[in-house]
């Protein structure tokens, strides 16, 4: 099994994906263990002094003015975990919780939190055992980080609360730890706070969304190319020299992908022989510009994620010179903004894909295709309601594009009076990514049918490879009306699993 070694300098996106989705094992580097021990010595020294230090010998948030005596500090750390584990609503997905815990471990191992090495090792042991704490949908305001979700994870480390075992069954966390020979942690000064105070949930969801959207943007380039073929559009608008004079990198990449898919097509431009069109509609002609802008948004979001993956997010932090200082690095604004940016870009990509689907189904705009791509229009409804479903998804995408990060709601007796709502931004982005996958699947379904209805014309070799692969995956071609939902589900699985990109790349080679 793949192993991820966690050191002091952060982790990579591929590390997060390996642990969250691939079940990779985790090891702590010797450097990380040494840094943990050194930082703990500083915290222990401060804890022994009479002077109050936030998170070490004081209360938290609006209660930070109270000095806590030594005999109550272990109780203080337990209490912060128990009281902050106040989430409600549906369970959060297993991969999100694993990413959340792994990224908290990443910060703990930085040597800036003051957590003992044995606590960090327990975090790794729980992940390696396949134990996943139950985390709920609601509870995080994205400041101070993802408090409630992280608290539910810390609660499981203490042997309390519920968790899902490797068999998928939810049971008391203490029972699962015992079965795997893991001793529950007894938290000491600062440790409870250090386990709760970070942007780890929103960052984990950002990393996974970036991976999914990378595939979806390639998929959208492919379906846009297929729609262009089915509509007998012209690929002249994809010429590199046209995109060179407006040098947005994403735009050039999308145009190049479409051009690669359409190479040697017998459909593109065919309309010029018998029904001249000066220009294709915007949804066809401007596909690289819209998808390209989204790609450039992805690039910026990836930069933010890389910076955050290299960060140590905690409050207070232990500095190399021995100071323990309060700070505001836990604020989720940098991550929250890009999560919202991605939801906006995804909504626009879904919107333009739906417009191409609608054009394919409209006999007045499809340049010779039957109404709704039906076998016997009137008797058959064809893909009429598939487009309704796609339109409903697009409408939902527009609602999900409303930024969460523009909101703030004060908490903790006005001590935490401006929050990021980054967790909420991440949760709605996950829904947006799911919906975008379905939207692209509907365009794929319509475009492949449209191409097959162009009798006597030969599609591009890459398009043909996609058609053959999607038919082999159980998505049926033209014909009389049938139960449509299974076809749409198969198309969704085809896109979601990366099979659309893989099929095209058997001819084009790697797409950008």
Short mmCIF file of C-alpha atoms in Angstrom, two decimals:
data_model
loop_
_atom_site.label_atom_id
_atom_site.label_comp_id
_atom_site.label_asym_id
_atom_site.label_seq_id
_atom_site.Cartn_x
_atom_site.Cartn_y
_atom_site.Cartn_z
CA UNK A 1 0.00 0.00 0.00
CA UNK A 2 1.15 3.53 -0.78
CA UNK A 3 2.63 5.36 2.22
CA UNK A 4 2.61 9.11 2.82
CA UNK A 5 5.33 10.45 5.09
CA UNK A 6 4.37 13.62 6.98
CA UNK A 7 7.19 16.01 7.79
CA UNK A 8 7.40 19.57 9.05
CA UNK A 9 7.02 21.43 5.76
CA UNK A 10 3.48 20.57 4.75
CA UNK A 11 2.02 18.06 2.31
CA UNK A 12 1.02 17.99 -1.35
CA UNK A 13 -2.37 17.74 -3.00
CA UNK A 14 -1.49 14.25 -4.19
CA UNK A 15 -0.77 13.28 -0.56
CA UNK A 16 -4.24 14.47 0.46
CA UNK A 17 -5.90 12.53 -2.35
CA UNK A 18 -3.89 9.41 -1.56
CA UNK A 19 -5.02 9.44 2.08
CA UNK A 20 -8.59 10.70 1.59
CA UNK A 21 -9.54 8.62 -1.43
CA UNK A 22 -6.83 6.01 -1.79
CA UNK A 23 -6.53 4.82 1.80
CA UNK A 24 -2.78 5.43 1.86
CA UNK A 25 -0.94 4.71 5.10
CA UNK A 26 0.67 7.54 7.05
CA UNK A 27 4.04 7.69 8.74
CA UNK A 28 5.57 10.53 10.74
CA UNK A 29 9.08 11.51 9.73
CA UNK A 30 11.86 11.60 12.33
CA UNK A 31 12.09 15.34 11.64
CA UNK A 32 8.42 15.79 12.52
CA UNK A 33 8.72 13.78 15.75
CA UNK A 34 11.73 15.89 16.80
CA UNK A 35 9.89 19.13 15.99
CA UNK A 36 6.85 17.98 17.96
CA UNK A 37 8.99 17.18 21.00
CA UNK A 38 10.86 20.49 20.82
CA UNK A 39 7.66 22.54 20.62
CA UNK A 40 6.14 20.56 23.47
CA UNK A 41 9.07 21.44 25.70
CA UNK A 42 8.27 25.12 25.15
CA UNK A 43 4.61 24.61 26.03
CA UNK A 44 5.47 22.61 29.14
CA UNK A 45 7.85 25.34 30.30
CA UNK A 46 5.18 28.03 29.83
CA UNK A 47 2.58 25.88 31.56
CA UNK A 48 4.79 25.72 34.65
CA UNK A 49 4.97 29.52 34.93
CA UNK A 50 2.38 31.64 36.74
CA UNK A 51 1.87 34.00 33.79
CA UNK A 52 -1.30 33.27 31.77
CA UNK A 53 -0.74 32.12 28.16
CA UNK A 54 -3.70 31.82 25.77
CA UNK A 55 -4.59 28.20 25.04
CA UNK A 56 -2.12 26.93 27.62
CA UNK A 57 -3.39 28.35 30.89
CA UNK A 58 -6.47 30.37 29.93
CA UNK A 59 -9.97 29.80 28.66
CA UNK A 60 -10.83 30.18 24.98
CA UNK A 61 -12.47 32.75 22.74
CA UNK A 62 -14.54 35.22 24.73
CA UNK A 63 -13.53 33.31 27.90
CA UNK A 64 -9.80 33.83 27.36
CA UNK A 65 -9.56 36.28 30.26
CA UNK A 66 -9.85 33.51 32.86
CA UNK A 67 -6.61 32.03 34.18
CA UNK A 68 -6.94 28.25 34.62
CA UNK A 69 -5.13 26.54 37.48
CA UNK A 70 -2.94 23.51 36.74
CA UNK A 71 -5.30 21.00 38.33
CA UNK A 72 -8.09 22.04 35.92
CA UNK A 73 -6.12 22.21 32.67
CA UNK A 74 -6.63 18.61 31.57
CA UNK A 75 -10.33 19.07 32.19
CA UNK A 76 -10.21 22.31 30.20
CA UNK A 77 -8.79 20.51 27.16
CA UNK A 78 -11.36 17.70 27.37
CA UNK A 79 -14.13 20.22 27.81
CA UNK A 80 -13.24 22.27 24.76
CA UNK A 81 -13.40 19.15 22.60
CA UNK A 82 -16.68 17.93 24.08
CA UNK A 83 -18.40 21.30 23.98
CA UNK A 84 -17.21 22.16 20.47
CA UNK A 85 -18.31 18.79 19.06
CA UNK A 86 -21.71 20.34 18.46
CA UNK A 87 -22.36 19.54 14.81
CA UNK A 88 -25.81 18.74 13.46
CA UNK A 89 -27.33 17.40 10.29
CA UNK A 90 -26.30 14.64 7.88
CA UNK A 91 -22.96 12.89 8.11
CA UNK A 92 -20.11 14.29 6.07
CA UNK A 93 -18.56 11.96 3.49
CA UNK A 94 -15.77 9.61 4.59
CA UNK A 95 -13.23 11.11 2.17
CA UNK A 96 -13.85 14.59 3.56
CA UNK A 97 -13.31 13.44 7.15
CA UNK A 98 -10.10 11.63 6.22
CA UNK A 99 -8.81 14.74 4.44
CA UNK A 100 -9.82 16.85 7.44
CA UNK A 101 -7.91 14.67 9.91
CA UNK A 102 -4.88 14.28 7.68
CA UNK A 103 -4.55 18.02 7.15
CA UNK A 104 -4.86 18.65 10.88
CA UNK A 105 -2.06 16.13 11.37
CA UNK A 106 -0.03 18.04 8.78
CA UNK A 107 -0.21 21.22 10.88
CA UNK A 108 0.41 19.35 14.13
CA UNK A 109 3.60 17.90 12.62
CA UNK A 110 4.87 21.36 11.67
CA UNK A 111 6.20 21.83 15.19
CA UNK A 112 4.22 25.02 15.67
CA UNK A 113 1.33 23.64 17.73
CA UNK A 114 2.92 22.26 20.88
CA UNK A 115 1.16 18.90 20.61
CA UNK A 116 3.02 15.86 21.97
CA UNK A 117 4.39 13.30 19.48
CA UNK A 118 2.14 10.58 20.90
CA UNK A 119 -0.99 12.57 20.04
CA UNK A 120 0.18 12.99 16.45
CA UNK A 121 0.95 9.27 16.25
CA UNK A 122 -2.54 8.45 17.50
CA UNK A 123 -4.02 10.59 14.73
CA UNK A 124 -2.00 8.62 12.18
CA UNK A 125 -2.96 5.31 13.81
CA UNK A 126 -6.68 6.12 13.64
CA UNK A 127 -6.42 6.98 9.93
CA UNK A 128 -4.33 3.90 9.20
CA UNK A 129 -6.92 1.72 10.96
CA UNK A 130 -9.64 3.03 8.65
CA UNK A 131 -11.55 4.57 11.54
CA UNK A 132 -13.55 7.63 10.45
CA UNK A 133 -15.14 9.87 13.09
CA UNK A 134 -18.75 10.90 12.50
CA UNK A 135 -18.74 14.56 11.43
CA UNK A 136 -21.91 16.50 10.70
CA UNK A 137 -22.82 18.91 7.91
CA UNK A 138 -23.45 21.98 10.07
CA UNK A 139 -21.32 23.55 12.77
CA UNK A 140 -18.42 25.36 11.10
CA UNK A 141 -18.33 29.09 10.39
CA UNK A 142 -14.86 28.80 8.88
CA UNK A 143 -13.34 30.76 11.78
CA UNK A 144 -11.58 29.90 13.99
CA UNK A 145 -11.21 27.35 11.30
CA UNK A 146 -13.52 24.34 11.10
CA UNK A 147 -14.09 24.05 14.84
CA UNK A 148 -17.07 21.72 15.13
CA UNK A 149 -15.95 19.22 12.45
CA UNK A 150 -12.45 19.04 13.90
CA UNK A 151 -13.90 18.67 17.40
CA UNK A 152 -15.80 15.54 16.38
CA UNK A 153 -12.50 14.11 15.09
CA UNK A 154 -10.67 15.03 18.31
CA UNK A 155 -13.49 13.48 20.33
CA UNK A 156 -12.86 10.14 18.62
CA UNK A 157 -9.14 10.39 19.51
CA UNK A 158 -10.27 10.64 23.13
CA UNK A 159 -12.32 7.45 22.68
CA UNK A 160 -15.63 9.30 22.80
CA UNK A 161 -18.42 9.91 20.31
CA UNK A 162 -19.15 7.76 17.27
CA UNK A 163 -17.03 6.67 14.34
CA UNK A 164 -17.32 4.49 11.28
CA UNK A 165 -15.18 1.38 11.25
CA UNK A 166 -13.36 0.02 8.20
CA UNK A 167 -16.40 -2.18 7.53
CA UNK A 168 -18.64 0.90 7.19
CA UNK A 169 -20.52 0.32 10.45
CA UNK A 170 -20.94 3.26 12.86
CA UNK A 171 -20.08 2.33 16.44
CA UNK A 172 -18.77 4.00 19.61
CA UNK A 173 -15.30 5.33 18.92
CA UNK A 174 -13.90 3.80 22.10
CA UNK A 175 -14.84 0.30 20.95
CA UNK A 176 -13.17 0.81 17.57
CA UNK A 177 -9.97 2.14 19.12
CA UNK A 178 -9.82 -0.83 21.48
CA UNK A 179 -10.31 -3.33 18.65
CA UNK A 180 -7.33 -1.84 16.83
CA UNK A 181 -5.12 -1.58 19.89
CA UNK A 182 -5.17 2.22 19.93
CA UNK A 183 -4.99 3.91 23.33
CA UNK A 184 -7.28 6.98 23.65
CA UNK A 185 -5.36 10.21 24.16
CA UNK A 186 -5.47 12.16 27.42
CA UNK A 187 -5.11 15.76 26.33
CA UNK A 188 -2.76 18.14 28.08
CA UNK A 189 -2.22 21.91 27.90
CA UNK A 190 -3.01 23.45 24.52
CA UNK A 191 -3.63 20.10 22.80
CA UNK A 192 -7.41 20.28 22.69
CA UNK A 193 -7.26 23.73 21.13
CA UNK A 194 -4.55 22.68 18.67
CA UNK A 195 -6.67 19.81 17.38
CA UNK A 196 -9.60 22.11 16.58
CA UNK A 197 -8.18 25.30 15.17
CA UNK A 198 -7.66 25.13 11.41
CA UNK A 199 -8.98 25.42 7.88
CA UNK A 200 -8.51 21.70 7.28
CA UNK A 201 -12.06 20.77 6.24
CA UNK A 202 -12.47 23.51 3.68
CA UNK A 203 -8.93 22.92 2.38
CA UNK A 204 -9.47 19.17 2.01
CA UNK A 205 -12.66 19.77 0.04
CA UNK A 206 -10.85 22.35 -2.11
CA UNK A 207 -8.09 19.87 -2.97
CA UNK A 208 -10.61 17.20 -3.96
CA UNK A 209 -12.71 19.66 -5.96
CA UNK A 210 -9.63 20.78 -7.88
CA UNK A 211 -8.87 17.18 -8.83
CA UNK A 212 -12.46 16.57 -9.94
CA UNK A 213 -12.73 19.83 -11.85
CA UNK A 214 -9.47 19.17 -13.69
CA UNK A 215 -11.13 16.10 -15.20
CA UNK A 216 -14.45 17.88 -15.75
CA UNK A 217 -12.90 20.76 -17.68
CA UNK A 218 -11.26 18.29 -20.04
CA UNK A 219 -14.57 16.47 -20.29
CA UNK A 220 -16.36 19.72 -21.13
CA UNK A 221 -13.86 20.46 -23.91
CA UNK A 222 -14.59 17.03 -25.37
CA UNK A 223 -18.38 17.37 -25.21
CA UNK A 224 -18.18 20.89 -26.67
CA UNK A 225 -16.21 19.46 -29.58
CA UNK A 226 -18.75 16.66 -30.04
CA UNK A 227 -21.59 19.20 -30.03
CA UNK A 228 -19.76 21.29 -32.61
CA UNK A 229 -19.58 18.22 -34.84
CA UNK A 230 -23.21 17.30 -34.32
CA UNK A 231 -24.22 20.88 -35.20
CA UNK A 232 -21.94 20.93 -38.27
CA UNK A 233 -20.11 23.88 -36.77
CA UNK A 234 -16.80 25.26 -37.94
CA UNK A 235 -13.57 24.49 -36.13
CA UNK A 236 -11.83 27.48 -37.69
CA UNK A 237 -12.54 29.43 -34.50
CA UNK A 238 -10.21 27.06 -32.67
CA UNK A 239 -7.12 28.03 -34.71
CA UNK A 240 -4.13 28.66 -32.41
CA UNK A 241 -3.35 32.00 -34.02
CA UNK A 242 -6.76 33.34 -32.97
CA UNK A 243 -6.18 32.42 -29.34
CA UNK A 244 -2.59 33.66 -29.37
CA UNK A 245 -3.81 37.24 -29.76
CA UNK A 246 -5.81 36.93 -26.53
CA UNK A 247 -3.27 34.95 -24.55
CA UNK A 248 -5.25 33.63 -21.60
CA UNK A 249 -3.62 30.24 -20.88
CA UNK A 250 -6.88 28.43 -20.12
CA UNK A 251 -8.53 29.62 -23.30
CA UNK A 252 -5.63 28.41 -25.42
CA UNK A 253 -5.65 25.03 -23.65
CA UNK A 254 -9.39 24.51 -24.16
CA UNK A 255 -9.18 25.47 -27.84
CA UNK A 256 -6.25 23.11 -28.33
CA UNK A 257 -8.18 20.27 -26.67
CA UNK A 258 -11.21 20.82 -28.88
CA UNK A 259 -9.04 21.01 -31.98
CA UNK A 260 -7.31 17.75 -31.03
CA UNK A 261 -10.65 15.99 -30.59
CA UNK A 262 -11.93 17.32 -33.93
CA UNK A 263 -8.87 16.42 -35.98
CA UNK A 264 -9.87 14.82 -39.31
CA UNK A 265 -13.59 15.32 -38.68
CA UNK A 266 -15.88 14.91 -41.64
CA UNK A 267 -18.62 16.96 -39.98
CA UNK A 268 -17.11 20.29 -38.97
CA UNK A 269 -17.65 22.97 -41.58
CA UNK A 270 -19.82 20.69 -43.69
CA UNK A 271 -22.68 23.18 -43.45
CA UNK A 272 -20.74 25.55 -45.68
CA UNK A 273 -21.50 23.35 -48.67
CA UNK A 274 -25.28 23.66 -48.53
CA UNK A 275 -26.45 25.99 -45.73
CA UNK A 276 -23.83 28.70 -45.20
CA UNK A 277 -23.47 30.20 -41.74
CA UNK A 278 -21.21 33.15 -41.18
CA UNK A 279 -20.72 32.26 -37.51
CA UNK A 280 -21.81 29.62 -35.02
CA UNK A 281 -23.80 30.59 -31.93
CA UNK A 282 -21.91 31.80 -28.90
CA UNK A 283 -22.38 28.54 -26.99
CA UNK A 284 -20.41 26.80 -29.75
CA UNK A 285 -18.04 29.53 -30.90
CA UNK A 286 -17.12 30.83 -27.44
CA UNK A 287 -16.68 27.46 -25.74
CA UNK A 288 -12.89 27.92 -25.29
CA UNK A 289 -13.32 31.40 -23.86
CA UNK A 290 -15.79 30.28 -21.19
CA UNK A 291 -14.08 27.02 -20.31
CA UNK A 292 -10.72 28.77 -20.48
CA UNK A 293 -11.73 31.41 -17.95
CA UNK A 294 -12.75 28.60 -15.63
CA UNK A 295 -9.43 26.87 -16.19
CA UNK A 296 -7.57 30.04 -15.21
CA UNK A 297 -9.73 30.25 -12.08
CA UNK A 298 -8.69 26.67 -11.31
CA UNK A 299 -5.04 27.68 -11.67
CA UNK A 300 -5.44 30.47 -9.12
CA UNK A 301 -7.35 28.21 -6.73
CA UNK A 302 -4.59 25.62 -7.06
CA UNK A 303 -2.02 28.26 -6.09
CA UNK A 304 -4.01 29.15 -2.97
CA UNK A 305 -4.35 25.47 -2.08
CA UNK A 306 -0.60 24.91 -2.46
CA UNK A 307 0.14 27.81 -0.14
CA UNK A 308 -2.35 26.53 2.42
CA UNK A 309 -0.96 23.00 2.20
CA UNK A 310 2.44 24.43 3.13
CA UNK A 311 0.99 26.40 6.05
CA UNK A 312 0.78 25.75 9.78
CA UNK A 313 -2.66 27.01 10.82
CA UNK A 314 -3.18 27.23 14.57
CA UNK A 315 -3.75 29.76 17.33
CA UNK A 316 -1.67 30.33 19.31
CA UNK A 317 1.46 29.10 17.52
CA UNK A 318 4.82 28.07 18.91
CA UNK A 319 7.63 30.02 17.23
CA UNK A 320 11.23 28.80 16.91
CA UNK A 321 12.46 31.46 19.35
CA UNK A 322 10.25 30.01 22.09
CA UNK A 323 7.40 32.50 21.93
CA UNK A 324 3.81 31.32 21.91
CA UNK A 325 1.84 33.99 20.06
CA UNK A 326 -1.81 34.54 19.20
CA UNK A 327 -2.58 35.24 15.55
CA UNK A 328 -5.35 35.27 12.96
CA UNK A 329 -3.98 32.72 10.52
CA UNK A 330 -6.93 30.42 11.16
CA UNK A 331 -9.25 32.75 9.26
CA UNK A 332 -10.58 30.94 6.20
CA UNK A 333 -10.95 33.89 3.81
CA UNK A 334 -8.21 32.86 1.31
CA UNK A 335 -9.68 29.39 0.93
CA UNK A 336 -13.31 30.51 1.10
CA UNK A 337 -12.88 32.98 -1.76
CA UNK A 338 -11.50 30.44 -4.21
CA UNK A 339 -14.13 27.88 -3.25
CA UNK A 340 -16.73 30.46 -4.24
CA UNK A 341 -14.83 31.41 -7.40
CA UNK A 342 -14.84 27.78 -8.48
CA UNK A 343 -18.59 27.47 -7.89
CA UNK A 344 -19.17 30.51 -10.12
CA UNK A 345 -16.96 29.13 -12.89
CA UNK A 346 -18.58 25.70 -12.65
CA UNK A 347 -22.05 27.24 -12.93
CA UNK A 348 -21.06 29.08 -16.10
CA UNK A 349 -19.52 25.96 -17.61
CA UNK A 350 -22.72 24.05 -16.90
CA UNK A 351 -24.80 26.87 -18.34
CA UNK A 352 -23.00 26.96 -21.69
CA UNK A 353 -23.13 23.15 -21.95
CA UNK A 354 -26.90 23.22 -21.45
CA UNK A 355 -27.27 25.84 -24.19
CA UNK A 356 -25.46 23.55 -26.65
CA UNK A 357 -27.72 20.65 -25.64
CA UNK A 358 -30.82 22.77 -26.19
CA UNK A 359 -29.54 23.78 -29.63
CA UNK A 360 -29.02 20.12 -30.56
CA UNK A 361 -32.65 19.38 -29.68
CA UNK A 362 -34.27 22.33 -31.47
CA UNK A 363 -35.06 21.53 -35.12
CA UNK A 364 -34.95 25.26 -35.95
CA UNK A 365 -31.36 25.61 -34.76
CA UNK A 366 -29.80 22.16 -35.12
CA UNK A 367 -29.21 22.38 -38.88
CA UNK A 368 -31.06 19.28 -39.96
CA UNK A 369 -31.32 17.09 -36.88
CA UNK A 370 -34.75 15.68 -35.96
CA UNK A 371 -36.75 17.44 -33.22
CA UNK A 372 -35.40 16.46 -29.79
CA UNK A 373 -33.22 13.88 -31.58
CA UNK A 374 -36.32 11.68 -31.56
CA UNK A 375 -36.75 8.58 -33.69
CA UNK A 376 -40.33 9.45 -34.74
CA UNK A 377 -41.00 12.95 -33.42
CA UNK A 378 -44.51 13.25 -32.04
CA UNK A 379 -44.74 9.57 -31.27
CA UNK A 380 -41.34 9.79 -29.59
CA UNK A 381 -40.25 12.64 -27.30
CA UNK A 382 -36.56 11.86 -27.68
CA UNK A 383 -34.31 13.75 -25.28
CA UNK A 384 -36.82 16.49 -24.45
CA UNK A 385 -36.96 15.75 -20.74
CA UNK A 386 -33.25 14.94 -20.50
CA UNK A 387 -32.75 18.62 -21.30
CA UNK A 388 -35.31 19.53 -18.62
CA UNK A 389 -33.22 17.61 -16.11
CA UNK A 390 -30.09 19.33 -17.32
CA UNK A 391 -31.81 22.72 -17.06
CA UNK A 392 -32.88 21.97 -13.49
CA UNK A 393 -29.29 21.14 -12.63
CA UNK A 394 -28.08 24.38 -14.21
CA UNK A 395 -30.62 26.37 -12.23
CA UNK A 396 -29.39 24.73 -9.04
CA UNK A 397 -25.80 25.53 -10.07
CA UNK A 398 -26.69 29.21 -10.31
CA UNK A 399 -28.05 29.16 -6.77
CA UNK A 400 -24.92 27.39 -5.58
CA UNK A 401 -22.81 30.10 -7.22
CA UNK A 402 -24.05 32.70 -4.72
CA UNK A 403 -20.91 33.26 -2.63
CA UNK A 404 -20.87 32.03 0.95
CA UNK A 405 -17.76 34.08 1.71
CA UNK A 406 -19.67 37.35 1.25
CA UNK A 407 -21.57 36.48 4.42
CA UNK A 408 -20.43 36.71 8.01
CA UNK A 409 -22.30 36.10 11.25
CA UNK A 410 -20.79 37.11 14.60
CA UNK A 411 -20.18 34.46 17.26
CA UNK A 412 -18.52 33.90 20.65
CA UNK A 413 -20.01 37.00 22.27
CA UNK A 414 -18.68 39.17 19.43
CA UNK A 415 -15.07 38.01 19.93
CA UNK A 416 -15.26 36.14 16.65
CA UNK A 417 -17.11 38.95 14.93
CA UNK A 418 -16.08 38.29 11.33
CA UNK A 419 -16.04 34.76 9.96
CA UNK A 420 -15.25 33.28 6.54
CA UNK A 421 -18.06 30.74 5.98
CA UNK A 422 -15.43 28.71 4.11
CA UNK A 423 -16.88 25.36 5.21
CA UNK A 424 -20.22 26.35 3.69
CA UNK A 425 -18.48 27.44 0.50
CA UNK A 426 -16.79 24.04 0.31
CA UNK A 427 -19.97 22.09 0.96
CA UNK A 428 -21.89 23.83 -1.81
CA UNK A 429 -18.95 23.45 -4.19
CA UNK A 430 -19.08 19.68 -3.69
CA UNK A 431 -22.72 19.73 -4.77
CA UNK A 432 -21.83 21.96 -7.72
CA UNK A 433 -19.13 19.54 -8.87
CA UNK A 434 -21.60 16.65 -8.69
CA UNK A 435 -24.17 18.61 -10.69
CA UNK A 436 -21.63 19.73 -13.30
CA UNK A 437 -20.74 16.07 -13.87
CA UNK A 438 -24.40 15.31 -14.61
CA UNK A 439 -24.76 18.33 -16.89
CA UNK A 440 -21.76 17.28 -18.97
CA UNK A 441 -23.14 13.73 -19.08
CA UNK A 442 -26.40 14.99 -20.63
CA UNK A 443 -24.50 16.98 -23.27
CA UNK A 444 -22.43 13.88 -24.01
CA UNK A 445 -25.61 11.84 -24.42
CA UNK A 446 -27.16 14.36 -26.80
CA UNK A 447 -24.01 15.11 -28.80
CA UNK A 448 -23.15 11.47 -29.46
CA UNK A 449 -26.71 10.79 -30.59
CA UNK A 450 -26.62 13.86 -32.82
CA UNK A 451 -23.40 12.73 -34.47
CA UNK A 452 -24.81 9.25 -35.12
CA UNK A 453 -27.88 10.79 -36.75
CA UNK A 454 -25.67 12.56 -39.34
CA UNK A 455 -25.83 9.69 -41.80
CA UNK A 456 -23.19 9.68 -44.49
CA UNK A 457 -20.78 11.91 -42.55
CA UNK A 458 -17.77 10.58 -40.67
CA UNK A 459 -16.88 11.98 -37.25
CA UNK A 460 -13.35 12.61 -36.08
CA UNK A 461 -11.45 9.50 -34.97
CA UNK A 462 -11.40 10.77 -31.36
CA UNK A 463 -15.14 11.36 -31.46
CA UNK A 464 -15.69 7.88 -32.82
CA UNK A 465 -13.57 6.45 -30.02
CA UNK A 466 -15.73 8.28 -27.46
CA UNK A 467 -18.95 7.04 -29.09
CA UNK A 468 -17.75 3.44 -29.11
CA UNK A 469 -16.62 3.65 -25.48
CA UNK A 470 -19.81 5.25 -24.20
CA UNK A 471 -21.97 2.71 -26.05
CA UNK A 472 -19.88 -0.09 -24.54
CA UNK A 473 -20.52 1.49 -21.13
CA UNK A 474 -24.27 0.95 -21.55
CA UNK A 475 -25.35 4.33 -22.93
CA UNK A 476 -27.59 3.44 -25.86
CA UNK A 477 -27.66 5.26 -29.18
CA UNK A 478 -30.52 6.60 -31.35
CA UNK A 479 -33.82 4.73 -31.47
CA UNK A 480 -37.40 4.75 -30.21
CA UNK A 481 -38.18 6.12 -26.77
CA UNK A 482 -37.11 4.00 -23.81
CA UNK A 483 -36.65 4.35 -20.07
CA UNK A 484 -34.14 7.20 -20.14
CA UNK A 485 -32.90 7.39 -16.54
CA UNK A 486 -30.60 4.33 -16.81
CA UNK A 487 -28.93 5.79 -19.91
CA UNK A 488 -28.36 9.09 -18.13
CA UNK A 489 -26.99 7.30 -15.07
CA UNK A 490 -24.58 5.34 -17.26
CA UNK A 491 -23.46 8.54 -18.98
CA UNK A 492 -22.93 10.15 -15.57
CA UNK A 493 -20.80 7.22 -14.41
CA UNK A 494 -18.84 7.37 -17.67
CA UNK A 495 -17.94 11.03 -17.11
CA UNK A 496 -17.50 10.75 -13.33
CA UNK A 497 -15.07 7.88 -13.64
CA UNK A 498 -12.82 9.73 -16.10
CA UNK A 499 -13.71 7.32 -18.91
CA UNK A 500 -14.73 10.11 -21.31
CA UNK A 501 -11.31 11.72 -21.10
CA UNK A 502 -9.59 8.34 -21.31
CA UNK A 503 -11.53 7.40 -24.45
CA UNK A 504 -10.67 10.63 -26.24
CA UNK A 505 -7.03 10.41 -25.22
CA UNK A 506 -6.65 7.00 -26.88
CA UNK A 507 -6.63 9.03 -30.10
CA UNK A 508 -5.52 12.54 -29.11
CA UNK A 509 -2.88 11.65 -26.55
CA UNK A 510 -2.88 13.56 -23.23
CA UNK A 511 -5.20 16.56 -23.26
CA UNK A 512 -4.29 19.79 -21.51
#
